[in-house]
PDB file of C-alpha atoms in Angstrom:
ATOM      1  CA  MET A   1      -0.772 -22.103   0.998  1.00 64.00           C
ATOM      2  CA  MET A   2       0.746 -18.688   0.300  1.00 71.00           C
ATOM      3  CA  ARG A   3       3.501 -18.510  -2.322  1.00 88.00           C
ATOM      4  CA  SER A   4       6.096 -15.731  -1.985  1.00 87.00           C
ATOM      5  CA  VAL A   5       6.189 -13.656  -5.184  1.00 92.00           C
ATOM      6  CA  ALA A   6       8.376 -10.601  -4.534  1.00 96.00           C
ATOM      7  CA  SER A   7      10.045  -8.653  -1.746  1.00 97.00           C
ATOM      8  CA  ILE A   8      11.594  -5.241  -1.235  1.00 98.00           C
ATOM      9  CA  LEU A   9      13.545  -3.147   1.274  1.00 98.00           C
ATOM     10  CA  TRP A  10      13.022   0.627   1.216  1.00 98.00           C
ATOM     11  CA  ARG A  11      15.059   3.403   2.765  1.00 98.00           C
ATOM     12  CA  ARG A  12      13.017   6.355   3.977  1.00 98.00           C
ATOM     13  CA  LEU A  13      14.189   9.732   2.672  1.00 97.00           C
ATOM     14  CA  ASP A  14      12.287  12.297   4.754  1.00 95.00           C
ATOM     15  CA  LEU A  15      12.991  10.606   8.116  1.00 93.00           C
ATOM     16  CA  GLU A  16      15.391   8.016   9.498  1.00 96.00           C
ATOM     17  CA  GLY A  17      13.904   4.629   8.708  1.00 97.00           C
ATOM     18  CA  HIS A  18      13.443   1.514   6.609  1.00 98.00           C
ATOM     19  CA  ASP A  19      10.579  -0.735   5.551  1.00 98.00           C
ATOM     20  CA  ALA A  20      10.656  -4.318   4.246  1.00 98.00           C
ATOM     21  CA  CYS A  21       7.696  -5.992   2.554  1.00 98.00           C
ATOM     22  CA  LEU A  22       6.837  -9.417   1.126  1.00 98.00           C
ATOM     23  CA  LEU A  23       4.167  -9.966  -1.538  1.00 97.00           C
ATOM     24  CA  SER A  24       2.552 -13.414  -1.413  1.00 96.00           C
ATOM     25  CA  ASP A  25      -0.041 -15.109  -3.597  1.00 93.00           C
ATOM     26  CA  SER A  26      -2.350 -18.022  -2.843  1.00 83.00           C
ATOM     27  CA  GLY A  27      -4.090 -17.850  -6.231  1.00 60.00           C
ATOM     28  CA  LEU A  28      -4.433 -20.892  -8.443  1.00 46.00           C
ATOM     29  CA  LEU A  29      -2.017 -21.072 -11.371  1.00 42.00           C
ATOM     30  CA  SER A  30      -3.337 -20.892 -14.924  1.00 42.00           C
ATOM     31  CA  GLU A  31      -1.935 -22.949 -17.800  1.00 43.00           C
ATOM     32  CA  SER A  32       0.560 -20.151 -18.523  1.00 42.00           C
ATOM     33  CA  GLY A  33       1.904 -20.412 -14.970  1.00 44.00           C
ATOM     34  CA  ARG A  34       0.502 -16.996 -14.010  1.00 49.00           C
ATOM     35  CA  PRO A  35      -1.853 -16.592 -11.012  1.00 43.00           C
ATOM     36  CA  SER A  36      -5.487 -17.246 -11.889  1.00 45.00           C
ATOM     37  CA  GLU A  37      -7.960 -14.452 -11.195  1.00 44.00           C
ATOM     38  CA  THR A  38     -10.689 -16.947 -10.263  1.00 43.00           C
ATOM     39  CA  GLY A  39      -9.424 -18.108  -6.888  1.00 54.00           C
ATOM     40  CA  GLY A  40      -7.157 -17.436  -3.954  1.00 74.00           C
ATOM     41  CA  GLY A  41      -5.880 -14.098  -2.783  1.00 93.00           C
ATOM     42  CA  ARG A  42      -2.861 -11.922  -2.147  1.00 96.00           C
ATOM     43  CA  SER A  43      -1.154 -10.451   0.877  1.00 97.00           C
ATOM     44  CA  LEU A  44       1.384  -7.755   1.645  1.00 97.00           C
ATOM     45  CA  ARG A  45       3.278  -8.378   4.861  1.00 98.00           C
ATOM     46  CA  GLY A  46       5.963  -6.052   6.160  1.00 98.00           C
ATOM     47  CA  GLN A  47       7.803  -4.290   8.947  1.00 98.00           C
ATOM     48  CA  ALA A  48       8.425  -0.531   9.081  1.00 98.00           C
ATOM     49  CA  LEU A  49      11.054   0.916  11.433  1.00 98.00           C
ATOM     50  CA  PHE A  50      11.467   4.679  11.576  1.00 97.00           C
ATOM     51  CA  VAL A  51      11.661   7.785  13.747  1.00 97.00           C
ATOM     52  CA  GLN A  52       8.363   9.676  14.203  1.00 95.00           C
ATOM     53  CA  ASP A  53       8.343  13.022  16.037  1.00 95.00           C
ATOM     54  CA  GLY A  54      11.670  12.060  17.622  1.00 96.00           C
ATOM     55  CA  LYS A  55      10.289   8.743  18.898  1.00 97.00           C
ATOM     56  CA  PRO A  56      11.261   5.214  17.817  1.00 98.00           C
ATOM     57  CA  CYS A  57       8.490   3.487  15.891  1.00 98.00           C
ATOM     58  CA  SER A  58       8.104  -0.147  14.862  1.00 98.00           C
ATOM     59  CA  ILE A  59       5.050  -1.353  12.925  1.00 98.00           C
ATOM     60  CA  ALA A  60       4.291  -4.828  11.595  1.00 98.00           C
ATOM     61  CA  TYR A  61       1.548  -4.750   8.981  1.00 98.00           C
ATOM     62  CA  GLU A  62      -0.416  -7.117   6.770  1.00 98.00           C
ATOM     63  CA  VAL A  63      -2.894  -6.331   4.012  1.00 98.00           C
ATOM     64  CA  THR A  64      -5.019  -9.035   2.376  1.00 97.00           C
ATOM     65  CA  CYS A  65      -6.748  -8.852  -1.028  1.00 97.00           C
ATOM     66  CA  ASP A  66      -8.826 -11.106  -3.196  1.00 96.00           C
ATOM     67  CA  ALA A  67      -7.532 -12.450  -6.515  1.00 94.00           C
ATOM     68  CA  GLY A  68      -8.592  -9.241  -8.280  1.00 95.00           C
ATOM     69  CA  TRP A  69      -6.599  -6.990  -5.893  1.00 96.00           C
ATOM     70  CA  HIS A  70      -9.694  -5.786  -4.008  1.00 97.00           C
ATOM     71  CA  ALA A  71      -8.693  -5.073  -0.403  1.00 97.00           C
ATOM     72  CA  ARG A  72     -10.233  -7.312   2.244  1.00 97.00           C
ATOM     73  CA  SER A  73      -8.480  -6.314   5.459  1.00 98.00           C
ATOM     74  CA  ALA A  74      -5.409  -4.782   7.060  1.00 98.00           C
ATOM     75  CA  ARG A  75      -3.772  -5.117  10.444  1.00 98.00           C
ATOM     76  CA  ILE A  76      -1.046  -3.099  12.102  1.00 98.00           C
ATOM     77  CA  ASP A  77       0.700  -3.964  15.361  1.00 98.00           C
ATOM     78  CA  GLY A  78       3.643  -2.237  16.970  1.00 98.00           C
ATOM     79  CA  PHE A  79       4.619   0.772  19.033  1.00 98.00           C
ATOM     80  CA  LEU A  80       5.307   4.500  18.775  1.00 98.00           C
ATOM     81  CA  GLY A  81       7.524   5.635  21.606  1.00 98.00           C
ATOM     82  CA  THR A  82       5.941   3.836  24.569  1.00 98.00           C
ATOM     83  CA  GLN A  83       2.439   3.631  23.033  1.00 97.00           C
ATOM     84  CA  ASP A  84       1.224   0.230  21.831  1.00 97.00           C
ATOM     85  CA  LEU A  85      -0.502   0.242  18.443  1.00 97.00           C
ATOM     86  CA  HIS A  86      -3.085  -2.388  17.483  1.00 97.00           C
ATOM     87  CA  TYR A  87      -5.449  -1.571  14.619  1.00 98.00           C
ATOM     88  CA  ALA A  88      -7.666  -3.757  12.450  1.00 98.00           C
ATOM     89  CA  ILE A  89      -9.277  -2.555   9.216  1.00 98.00           C
ATOM     90  CA  GLU A  90     -12.007  -4.519   7.434  1.00 98.00           C
ATOM     91  CA  ARG A  91     -13.817  -3.951   4.137  1.00 98.00           C
ATOM     92  CA  LEU A  92     -17.341  -5.287   4.479  1.00 97.00           C
ATOM     93  CA  ALA A  93     -19.471  -7.091   1.918  1.00 95.00           C
ATOM     94  CA  ASP A  94     -21.715  -4.000   1.576  1.00 96.00           C
ATOM     95  CA  GLY A  95     -18.721  -1.796   0.656  1.00 96.00           C
ATOM     96  CA  GLY A  96     -18.367  -0.234   4.082  1.00 97.00           C
ATOM     97  CA  TRP A  97     -15.194  -0.129   6.161  1.00 98.00           C
ATOM     98  CA  THR A  98     -14.507  -0.585   9.860  1.00 98.00           C
ATOM     99  CA  LEU A  99     -11.553   0.496  11.982  1.00 98.00           C
ATOM    100  CA  ASN A 100     -11.283  -1.587  15.160  1.00 98.00           C
ATOM    101  CA  GLY A 101     -14.901  -2.591  14.634  1.00 97.00           C
ATOM    102  CA  GLU A 102     -16.287   0.955  14.169  1.00 97.00           C
ATOM    103  CA  ARG A 103     -17.910   1.965  10.868  1.00 97.00           C
ATOM    104  CA  GLN A 104     -15.996   4.595   8.879  1.00 97.00           C
ATOM    105  CA  GLY A 105     -18.546   6.492   6.795  1.00 95.00           C
ATOM    106  CA  GLU A 106     -16.075   8.767   4.978  1.00 97.00           C
ATOM    107  CA  VAL A 107     -14.508   5.842   3.095  1.00 98.00           C
ATOM    108  CA  ALA A 108     -17.647   3.807   2.306  1.00 97.00           C
ATOM    109  CA  GLY A 109     -17.607   2.356  -1.194  1.00 97.00           C
ATOM    110  CA  LEU A 110     -13.847   2.561  -1.724  1.00 98.00           C
ATOM    111  CA  ILE A 111     -11.876  -0.509  -2.799  1.00 97.00           C
ATOM    112  CA  ASP A 112      -8.227   0.169  -1.953  1.00 98.00           C
ATOM    113  CA  VAL A 113      -6.631   0.671   1.450  1.00 98.00           C
ATOM    114  CA  ASP A 114      -3.533   2.851   1.826  1.00 98.00           C
ATOM    115  CA  LEU A 115      -1.406   2.738   4.988  1.00 98.00           C
ATOM    116  CA  GLY A 116       0.178   6.126   5.558  1.00 96.00           C
ATOM    117  CA  PHE A 117       3.475   4.926   7.008  1.00 97.00           C
ATOM    118  CA  THR A 118       4.546   2.606   4.148  1.00 98.00           C
ATOM    119  CA  PRO A 119       4.845   2.783   0.337  1.00 98.00           C
ATOM    120  CA  ALA A 120       3.772  -0.875   0.088  1.00 98.00           C
ATOM    121  CA  THR A 121       0.072  -0.218  -0.477  1.00 98.00           C
ATOM    122  CA  ASN A 122       0.533   1.773  -3.699  1.00 98.00           C
ATOM    123  CA  LEU A 123       1.052  -1.656  -5.244  1.00 97.00           C
ATOM    124  CA  LEU A 124      -2.628  -2.494  -4.743  1.00 97.00           C
ATOM    125  CA  ALA A 125      -4.001   0.163  -7.119  1.00 97.00           C
ATOM    126  CA  ILE A 126      -1.121  -0.312  -9.568  1.00 98.00           C
ATOM    127  CA  ARG A 127      -1.854  -4.019  -9.853  1.00 97.00           C
ATOM    128  CA  ARG A 128      -5.665  -3.717  -9.765  1.00 97.00           C
ATOM    129  CA  PHE A 129      -5.942  -1.126 -12.546  1.00 97.00           C
ATOM    130  CA  ASP A 130      -3.097  -2.635 -14.630  1.00 97.00           C
ATOM    131  CA  LEU A 131      -3.030   0.466 -16.837  1.00 98.00           C
ATOM    132  CA  GLU A 132      -1.800   0.376 -20.418  1.00 98.00           C
ATOM    133  CA  VAL A 133       0.917   2.900 -21.308  1.00 98.00           C
ATOM    134  CA  GLY A 134      -0.709   6.310 -21.783  1.00 98.00           C
ATOM    135  CA  MET A 135      -3.812   5.502 -19.726  1.00 98.00           C
ATOM    136  CA  SER A 136      -4.759   7.264 -16.482  1.00 98.00           C
ATOM    137  CA  THR A 137      -7.249   6.691 -13.675  1.00 98.00           C
ATOM    138  CA  GLN A 138      -8.648   8.158 -10.501  1.00 98.00           C
ATOM    139  CA  ALA A 139      -7.804   5.843  -7.596  1.00 98.00           C
ATOM    140  CA  PRO A 140      -9.368   7.069  -4.329  1.00 98.00           C
ATOM    141  CA  ALA A 141      -8.344   4.989  -1.317  1.00 98.00           C
ATOM    142  CA  ALA A 142      -9.258   4.458   2.316  1.00 98.00           C
ATOM    143  CA  TYR A 143      -6.166   6.084   3.808  1.00 98.00           C
ATOM    144  CA  LEU A 144      -4.938   5.344   7.322  1.00 98.00           C
ATOM    145  CA  THR A 145      -3.338   8.569   8.515  1.00 97.00           C
ATOM    146  CA  PHE A 146      -0.214   8.363  10.643  1.00 95.00           C
ATOM    147  CA  PRO A 147       0.427   9.032  13.475  1.00 94.00           C
ATOM    148  CA  GLU A 148      -3.244  10.078  13.961  1.00 94.00           C
ATOM    149  CA  LEU A 149      -4.485   6.627  12.820  1.00 94.00           C
ATOM    150  CA  ARG A 150      -7.796   7.685  11.251  1.00 95.00           C
ATOM    151  CA  LEU A 151      -9.376   6.380   8.042  1.00 97.00           C
ATOM    152  CA  VAL A 152      -9.991   9.200   5.539  1.00 98.00           C
ATOM    153  CA  ARG A 153     -10.697   9.400   1.815  1.00 98.00           C
ATOM    154  CA  LEU A 154      -7.506  10.016  -0.173  1.00 98.00           C
ATOM    155  CA  GLU A 155      -7.941  11.200  -3.759  1.00 98.00           C
ATOM    156  CA  GLN A 156      -5.155   9.907  -6.011  1.00 98.00           C
ATOM    157  CA  THR A 157      -4.468   9.683  -9.736  1.00 98.00           C
ATOM    158  CA  TYR A 158      -2.126   7.421 -11.692  1.00 98.00           C
ATOM    159  CA  ARG A 159      -1.047   7.850 -15.322  1.00 98.00           C
ATOM    160  CA  ARG A 160       1.210   5.211 -16.835  1.00 98.00           C
ATOM    161  CA  LEU A 161       4.097   6.771 -18.739  1.00 98.00           C
ATOM    162  CA  ASP A 162       5.961   3.620 -19.778  1.00 97.00           C
ATOM    163  CA  GLU A 163       6.653   0.098 -18.517  1.00 96.00           C
ATOM    164  CA  ALA A 164       8.235   1.301 -15.261  1.00 97.00           C
ATOM    165  CA  ARG A 165       7.007   4.858 -14.591  1.00 98.00           C
ATOM    166  CA  TYR A 166       3.739   6.426 -13.418  1.00 98.00           C
ATOM    167  CA  ALA A 167       2.776  10.068 -12.995  1.00 98.00           C
ATOM    168  CA  TYR A 168       1.189  10.081  -9.539  1.00 98.00           C
ATOM    169  CA  ALA A 169      -0.684  12.839  -7.718  1.00 98.00           C
ATOM    170  CA  ALA A 170      -2.238  13.083  -4.244  1.00 98.00           C
ATOM    171  CA  PRO A 171      -3.632  16.637  -4.008  1.00 97.00           C
ATOM    172  CA  MET A 172      -4.338  16.380  -0.251  1.00 96.00           C
ATOM    173  CA  PHE A 173      -0.566  16.413   0.293  1.00 97.00           C
ATOM    174  CA  GLY A 174       0.332  18.657  -2.650  1.00 97.00           C
ATOM    175  CA  TYR A 175       2.257  15.675  -4.026  1.00 98.00           C
ATOM    176  CA  ASP A 176       2.766  15.341  -7.801  1.00 98.00           C
ATOM    177  CA  GLU A 177       5.749  13.240  -8.890  1.00 98.00           C
ATOM    178  CA  ILE A 178       6.929  10.468 -11.195  1.00 98.00           C
ATOM    179  CA  LEU A 179       7.066   7.061  -9.486  1.00 98.00           C
ATOM    180  CA  LYS A 180       9.335   4.286 -10.710  1.00 98.00           C
ATOM    181  CA  VAL A 181       7.806   0.824 -10.222  1.00 98.00           C
ATOM    182  CA  SER A 182       9.276  -2.702 -10.169  1.00 97.00           C
ATOM    183  CA  PRO A 183       7.832  -5.509 -12.355  1.00 95.00           C
ATOM    184  CA  ALA A 184       5.964  -6.807  -9.279  1.00 95.00           C
ATOM    185  CA  GLY A 185       4.311  -3.412  -8.719  1.00 96.00           C
ATOM    186  CA  PHE A 186       6.365  -2.085  -5.791  1.00 98.00           C
ATOM    187  CA  VAL A 187       7.310   1.602  -5.995  1.00 98.00           C
ATOM    188  CA  VAL A 188      11.123   1.605  -6.068  1.00 98.00           C
ATOM    189  CA  ASP A 189      11.562   5.383  -6.380  1.00 98.00           C
ATOM    190  CA  TYR A 190       9.078   7.573  -4.466  1.00 98.00           C
ATOM    191  CA  PRO A 191      10.690  11.028  -4.830  1.00 98.00           C
ATOM    192  CA  GLY A 192      11.365  12.725  -1.521  1.00 98.00           C
ATOM    193  CA  LEU A 193       9.861   9.903   0.531  1.00 97.00           C
ATOM    194  CA  TRP A 194      11.197   6.407  -0.186  1.00 98.00           C
ATOM    195  CA  ARG A 195      13.786   4.638  -2.325  1.00 98.00           C
ATOM    196  CA  GLY A 196      14.178   0.928  -2.876  1.00 98.00           C
ATOM    197  CA  ALA A 197      17.464  -0.385  -1.443  1.00 97.00           C
ATOM    198  CA  ALA A 198      16.989  -3.963  -2.701  1.00 96.00           C
ATOM    199  CA  HIS A 199      14.182  -5.907  -4.327  1.00 93.00           C
ATOM    200  CA  LEU A 200      13.433  -9.281  -5.857  1.00 92.00           C
ATOM    201  CA  ALA A 201      11.039  -9.314  -8.871  1.00 80.00           C
TER     202      ALA A 201
END
Protein backbone atom coordinates (compact mmCIF):
# COMPACT_ATOMS: atom_id res chain seq x y z
CA MET A 1 0.00 0.00 0.00
CA MET A 2 1.32 3.44 -0.93
CA ARG A 3 2.11 5.83 1.93
CA SER A 4 1.85 9.58 1.23
CA VAL A 5 5.17 11.28 2.05
CA ALA A 6 4.98 14.87 0.80
CA SER A 7 2.92 17.18 -1.40
CA ILE A 8 3.30 20.54 -3.08
CA LEU A 9 1.39 23.17 -5.05
CA TRP A 10 3.34 25.27 -7.56
CA ARG A 11 2.42 28.50 -9.29
CA ARG A 12 3.75 28.82 -12.82
CA LEU A 13 5.68 32.02 -13.50
CA ASP A 14 6.12 32.12 -17.29
CA LEU A 15 2.47 31.26 -18.08
CA GLU A 16 -0.86 31.23 -16.26
CA GLY A 17 -1.04 27.96 -14.38
CA HIS A 18 -0.59 25.73 -11.35
CA ASP A 19 0.58 22.19 -10.64
CA ALA A 20 -0.04 20.00 -7.59
CA CYS A 21 1.91 16.82 -6.87
CA LEU A 22 1.90 14.04 -4.27
CA LEU A 23 4.95 11.90 -3.48
CA SER A 24 4.10 8.41 -2.21
CA ASP A 25 6.25 5.53 -0.99
CA SER A 26 5.48 1.82 -0.77
CA GLY A 27 8.96 0.91 0.48
CA LEU A 28 9.48 -1.17 3.59
CA LEU A 29 10.50 0.76 6.70
CA SER A 30 13.91 0.18 8.24
CA GLU A 31 14.55 0.11 11.99
CA SER A 32 15.16 3.88 11.91
CA GLY A 33 11.69 4.42 10.43
CA ARG A 34 13.12 5.54 7.07
CA PRO A 35 12.12 3.80 3.81
CA SER A 36 14.21 0.73 3.07
CA GLU A 37 16.08 0.66 -0.23
CA THR A 38 15.55 -3.10 -0.58
CA GLY A 39 11.86 -3.20 -1.44
CA GLY A 40 8.85 -1.30 -2.67
CA GLY A 41 8.82 1.76 -4.86
CA ARG A 42 7.87 5.40 -5.18
CA SER A 43 5.40 7.40 -7.21
CA LEU A 44 4.80 11.01 -8.16
CA ARG A 45 1.18 11.75 -8.95
CA GLY A 46 -0.06 15.19 -9.95
CA GLN A 47 -2.28 17.50 -11.94
CA ALA A 48 -1.02 20.43 -14.03
CA LEU A 49 -3.42 23.16 -15.19
CA PHE A 50 -2.07 25.93 -17.38
CA VAL A 51 -2.45 27.95 -20.58
CA GLN A 52 -0.41 26.69 -23.57
CA ASP A 53 -0.33 28.73 -26.79
CA GLY A 54 -3.54 30.45 -25.66
CA LYS A 55 -5.32 27.13 -25.10
CA PRO A 56 -6.51 25.62 -21.80
CA CYS A 57 -4.49 22.57 -20.81
CA SER A 58 -5.12 19.97 -18.11
CA ILE A 59 -2.73 17.05 -17.57
CA ALA A 60 -2.88 14.30 -14.95
CA TYR A 61 0.44 12.51 -14.61
CA GLU A 62 2.01 9.67 -12.67
CA VAL A 63 5.64 8.56 -12.55
CA THR A 64 6.70 5.32 -10.84
CA CYS A 65 10.20 4.42 -9.59
CA ASP A 66 11.84 1.56 -7.80
CA ALA A 67 13.18 1.92 -4.25
CA GLY A 68 16.44 3.38 -5.57
CA TRP A 69 14.66 6.16 -7.54
CA HIS A 70 15.21 4.48 -10.93
CA ALA A 71 12.30 5.41 -13.20
CA ARG A 72 10.01 2.57 -14.25
CA SER A 73 7.17 4.27 -16.09
CA ALA A 74 5.17 7.45 -16.62
CA ARG A 75 1.67 8.17 -17.81
CA ILE A 76 0.00 11.41 -18.83
CA ASP A 77 -3.69 11.88 -19.57
CA GLY A 78 -5.55 15.08 -20.27
CA PHE A 79 -6.26 17.63 -22.97
CA LEU A 80 -4.75 20.62 -24.76
CA GLY A 81 -7.46 22.79 -26.23
CA THR A 82 -9.77 20.18 -27.76
CA GLN A 83 -7.03 17.55 -28.29
CA ASP A 84 -7.04 14.50 -26.02
CA LEU A 85 -3.63 13.50 -24.67
CA HIS A 86 -2.84 9.91 -23.65
CA TYR A 87 0.83 8.91 -23.43
CA ALA A 88 2.57 5.99 -21.74
CA ILE A 89 6.33 5.84 -21.16
CA GLU A 90 8.11 2.65 -20.10
CA ARG A 91 11.73 1.94 -19.19
CA LEU A 92 12.54 -1.60 -20.24
CA ALA A 93 14.71 -4.17 -18.49
CA ASP A 94 17.39 -3.79 -21.21
CA GLY A 95 17.65 -0.02 -20.57
CA GLY A 96 15.55 0.99 -23.55
CA TRP A 97 12.52 3.27 -23.46
CA THR A 98 9.16 3.18 -25.22
CA LEU A 99 6.63 5.93 -25.86
CA ASN A 100 3.15 4.50 -26.49
CA GLY A 101 4.82 1.17 -27.23
CA GLU A 102 7.39 2.51 -29.75
CA ARG A 103 11.12 2.23 -29.01
CA GLN A 104 12.89 5.56 -28.45
CA GLY A 105 16.52 5.07 -29.47
CA GLU A 106 17.75 8.56 -28.54
CA VAL A 107 17.16 7.96 -24.82
CA ALA A 108 18.35 4.34 -24.54
CA GLY A 109 20.37 3.70 -21.40
CA LEU A 110 19.09 6.69 -19.43
CA ILE A 111 17.64 6.23 -15.94
CA ASP A 112 15.57 9.34 -15.19
CA VAL A 113 12.44 10.58 -16.93
CA ASP A 114 11.65 14.30 -17.05
CA LEU A 115 8.18 15.56 -18.01
CA GLY A 116 8.49 18.93 -19.70
CA PHE A 117 5.30 20.49 -18.35
CA THR A 118 5.96 20.00 -14.61
CA PRO A 119 8.81 20.65 -12.14
CA ALA A 120 7.90 17.46 -10.25
CA THR A 121 10.36 15.17 -12.02
CA ASN A 122 13.48 17.09 -10.96
CA LEU A 123 12.91 15.34 -7.63
CA LEU A 124 13.89 12.00 -9.16
CA ALA A 125 17.53 12.92 -9.91
CA ILE A 126 17.83 14.96 -6.71
CA ARG A 127 16.76 11.99 -4.60
CA ARG A 128 18.62 9.33 -6.63
CA PHE A 129 22.02 11.06 -6.56
CA ASP A 130 21.61 12.36 -2.98
CA LEU A 131 24.63 14.63 -3.43
CA GLU A 132 26.75 15.79 -0.51
CA VAL A 133 27.26 19.56 -0.21
CA GLY A 134 29.89 20.62 -2.74
CA MET A 135 29.42 17.60 -5.02
CA SER A 136 28.16 17.79 -8.61
CA THR A 137 26.94 15.32 -11.22
CA GLN A 138 25.82 14.98 -14.80
CA ALA A 139 22.18 13.85 -14.85
CA PRO A 140 20.96 13.22 -18.42
CA ALA A 141 17.26 12.37 -18.60
CA ALA A 142 14.68 11.04 -21.02
CA TYR A 143 12.80 14.30 -21.52
CA LEU A 144 9.21 14.45 -22.74
CA THR A 145 8.96 17.67 -24.73
CA PHE A 146 5.77 19.70 -24.50
CA PRO A 147 3.60 20.39 -26.42
CA GLU A 148 5.42 18.29 -29.08
CA LEU A 149 5.35 15.18 -26.83
CA ARG A 150 8.58 13.53 -28.02
CA LEU A 151 11.20 11.75 -25.91
CA VAL A 152 14.65 13.35 -26.32
CA ARG A 153 17.91 13.26 -24.39
CA LEU A 154 18.20 16.22 -22.00
CA GLU A 155 21.67 16.96 -20.64
CA GLN A 156 21.51 18.38 -17.10
CA THR A 157 23.94 19.05 -14.26
CA TYR A 158 23.33 19.47 -10.54
CA ARG A 159 25.79 20.86 -7.97
CA ARG A 160 24.72 20.93 -4.34
CA LEU A 161 25.50 24.27 -2.72
CA ASP A 162 24.03 23.68 0.73
CA GLU A 163 21.19 21.77 2.40
CA ALA A 164 18.49 23.48 0.32
CA ARG A 165 20.12 24.85 -2.85
CA TYR A 166 21.45 23.34 -6.08
CA ALA A 167 23.18 24.99 -9.03
CA TYR A 168 21.30 23.53 -11.99
CA ALA A 169 22.00 23.79 -15.71
CA ALA A 170 20.18 22.51 -18.81
CA PRO A 171 22.22 23.79 -21.78
CA MET A 172 19.57 22.78 -24.35
CA PHE A 173 17.39 25.58 -22.96
CA GLY A 174 20.21 27.97 -22.03
CA TYR A 175 19.04 27.56 -18.43
CA ASP A 176 21.54 28.03 -15.57
CA GLU A 177 20.04 28.97 -12.20
CA ILE A 178 20.03 28.21 -8.48
CA LEU A 179 17.16 25.93 -7.43
CA LYS A 180 15.80 25.90 -3.89
CA VAL A 181 14.63 22.43 -2.81
CA SER A 182 12.34 21.21 0.00
CA PRO A 183 13.46 18.46 2.43
CA ALA A 184 11.42 15.95 0.39
CA GLY A 185 13.26 16.91 -2.82
CA PHE A 186 10.64 19.08 -4.54
CA VAL A 187 11.97 22.23 -6.22
CA VAL A 188 10.23 25.09 -4.39
CA ASP A 189 11.93 27.93 -6.29
CA TYR A 190 12.60 27.36 -10.01
CA PRO A 191 13.64 30.87 -11.13
CA GLY A 192 11.54 32.22 -13.97
CA LEU A 193 9.43 29.07 -14.26
CA TRP A 194 7.81 27.83 -11.05
CA ARG A 195 7.45 28.77 -7.39
CA GLY A 196 6.05 26.67 -4.59
CA ALA A 197 2.83 28.14 -3.17
CA ALA A 198 2.44 25.54 -0.40
CA HIS A 199 4.15 22.29 0.51
CA LEU A 200 4.19 19.63 3.20
CA ALA A 201 7.61 18.06 4.03
